[in-house]
Amino acid sequence: MTTDAKIRNAKPGVKPYKIPCEKGLFALIKPNGSKLWRFKYRHDGKEKLLSLGMYPDVSLKEACERRDEARRLREQGIDPSENRKAQKATQAERSANSFEAVAREWFAKHSPGWA
């Protein structure tokens, strides 16, 4: 079983290397010293890799929780990576729409005095 101390004390090497956790979760230790959480899974027969965050911003416990959520999605037949992309697109659309609404309201309020 991987521990927080093992990840914290991992030293960068010449090449990136993995510290396996369990159920597809691993920490990727890069030569520049960054430590990244990754979840390896299969969807429609293809191997996929989901980024779960950077250590220590994302703790081992939180990485396990994110992995478990991705596994629940997989059990429902949903690709966690595609689900994340769809959520980001929806959020971007909402942000654009709310900015557009504010801009139109501002324009309508201020434009009559321009002529």
Tab-separated table of C-alpha atoms in Angstrom:
chain	number	residue	atom	x	y	z
A	1	MET	CA	0.000	0.000	0.000
A	2	THR	CA	1.336	3.405	-0.952
A	3	THR	CA	1.535	6.012	1.793
A	4	ASP	CA	1.577	9.789	1.748
A	5	ALA	CA	5.147	9.691	3.084
A	6	LYS	CA	6.269	7.505	0.178
A	7	ILE	CA	4.914	10.018	-2.353
A	8	ARG	CA	6.240	13.014	-0.408
A	9	ASN	CA	9.742	11.494	-0.168
A	10	ALA	CA	9.910	10.321	-3.799
A	11	LYS	CA	12.917	11.841	-5.543
A	12	PRO	CA	12.926	12.790	-9.227
A	13	GLY	CA	14.894	10.538	-11.522
A	14	VAL	CA	16.419	10.947	-14.961
A	15	LYS	CA	13.177	9.612	-16.467
A	16	PRO	CA	9.592	9.811	-15.239
A	17	TYR	CA	8.584	6.853	-13.093
A	18	LYS	CA	5.404	5.576	-11.441
A	19	ILE	CA	4.600	4.731	-7.863
A	20	PRO	CA	1.603	2.387	-8.036
A	21	CYS	CA	-1.196	2.775	-5.518
A	22	GLU	CA	-4.167	0.504	-6.195
A	23	LYS	CA	-7.068	-0.003	-8.596
A	24	GLY	CA	-5.346	1.842	-11.444
A	25	LEU	CA	-4.190	4.858	-9.431
A	26	PHE	CA	-0.529	5.846	-9.503
A	27	ALA	CA	1.713	8.808	-8.822
A	28	LEU	CA	3.861	9.894	-11.766
A	29	ILE	CA	7.162	11.367	-10.578
A	30	LYS	CA	8.696	13.572	-13.275
A	31	PRO	CA	12.363	14.586	-13.683
A	32	ASN	CA	11.503	18.210	-12.836
A	33	GLY	CA	10.227	17.044	-9.429
A	34	SER	CA	6.502	17.378	-10.091
A	35	LYS	CA	4.302	14.598	-8.738
A	36	LEU	CA	1.099	13.942	-10.633
A	37	TRP	CA	-1.832	11.662	-9.854
A	38	ARG	CA	-3.020	9.509	-12.758
A	39	PHE	CA	-5.757	6.896	-13.092
A	40	LYS	CA	-5.333	4.207	-15.745
A	41	TYR	CA	-8.493	2.493	-16.999
A	42	ARG	CA	-10.036	0.878	-20.058
A	43	HIS	CA	-13.062	2.133	-21.978
A	44	ASP	CA	-14.435	0.436	-25.091
A	45	GLY	CA	-11.341	-1.760	-25.174
A	46	LYS	CA	-8.943	1.182	-25.203
A	47	GLU	CA	-6.510	2.067	-22.446
A	48	LYS	CA	-7.093	5.574	-21.101
A	49	LEU	CA	-5.352	7.841	-18.625
A	50	LEU	CA	-7.156	10.382	-16.451
A	51	SER	CA	-5.294	13.198	-14.677
A	52	LEU	CA	-6.435	13.628	-11.080
A	53	GLY	CA	-4.261	16.534	-9.985
A	54	MET	CA	-0.836	17.412	-8.670
A	55	TYR	CA	0.622	16.298	-5.360
A	56	PRO	CA	0.565	17.886	-2.731
A	57	ASP	CA	-2.368	20.029	-3.954
A	58	VAL	CA	-4.304	16.760	-4.188
A	59	SER	CA	-3.591	14.430	-1.271
A	60	LEU	CA	-3.419	10.640	-1.518
A	61	LYS	CA	-6.846	10.412	0.126
A	62	GLU	CA	-8.379	12.893	-2.324
A	63	ALA	CA	-6.732	11.141	-5.292
A	64	CYS	CA	-8.291	7.865	-4.112
A	65	GLU	CA	-11.694	9.570	-3.839
A	66	ARG	CA	-11.358	10.975	-7.376
A	67	ARG	CA	-10.304	7.543	-8.650
A	68	ASP	CA	-13.329	5.958	-6.946
A	69	GLU	CA	-15.645	8.509	-8.565
A	70	ALA	CA	-14.117	7.744	-11.975
A	71	ARG	CA	-14.601	4.016	-11.307
A	72	ARG	CA	-18.282	4.625	-10.466
A	73	LEU	CA	-18.697	6.429	-13.785
A	74	ARG	CA	-17.004	3.502	-15.571
A	75	GLU	CA	-19.435	1.066	-13.902
A	76	GLN	CA	-22.275	3.124	-15.396
A	77	GLY	CA	-20.681	2.850	-18.845
A	78	ILE	CA	-19.503	6.475	-18.836
A	79	ASP	CA	-15.964	7.363	-19.904
A	80	PRO	CA	-14.603	9.579	-17.078
A	81	SER	CA	-12.361	11.514	-19.472
A	82	GLU	CA	-15.205	12.296	-21.878
A	83	ASN	CA	-17.447	13.177	-18.930
A	84	ARG	CA	-14.863	15.693	-17.697
A	85	LYS	CA	-14.588	17.258	-21.171
A	86	ALA	CA	-18.377	17.577	-21.371
A	87	GLN	CA	-18.526	19.218	-17.933
A	88	LYS	CA	-15.814	21.718	-18.898
A	89	ALA	CA	-17.626	22.548	-22.139
A	90	THR	CA	-20.891	23.082	-20.258
A	91	GLN	CA	-19.151	25.306	-17.706
A	92	ALA	CA	-17.477	27.343	-20.455
A	93	GLU	CA	-20.830	27.739	-22.190
A	94	ARG	CA	-22.454	28.938	-18.963
A	95	SER	CA	-19.643	31.420	-18.372
A	96	ALA	CA	-19.923	32.754	-21.910
A	97	ASN	CA	-23.679	33.057	-21.625
A	98	SER	CA	-23.544	34.893	-18.330
A	99	PHE	CA	-20.913	37.333	-19.646
A	100	GLU	CA	-23.002	37.850	-22.764
A	101	ALA	CA	-26.103	38.533	-20.668
A	102	VAL	CA	-24.275	41.090	-18.531
A	103	ALA	CA	-22.734	42.766	-21.583
A	104	ARG	CA	-26.081	43.035	-23.359
A	105	GLU	CA	-27.723	44.453	-20.247
A	106	TRP	CA	-24.934	47.012	-19.853
A	107	PHE	CA	-25.128	47.938	-23.542
A	108	ALA	CA	-28.908	48.371	-23.400
A	109	LYS	CA	-28.603	50.576	-20.325
A	110	HIS	CA	-25.808	52.813	-21.630
A	111	SER	CA	-26.293	52.968	-25.399
A	112	PRO	CA	-29.293	55.395	-25.509
A	113	GLY	CA	-27.107	58.298	-24.353
A	114	TRP	CA	-24.408	57.722	-27.002
A	115	ALA	CA	-26.018	59.475	-29.930
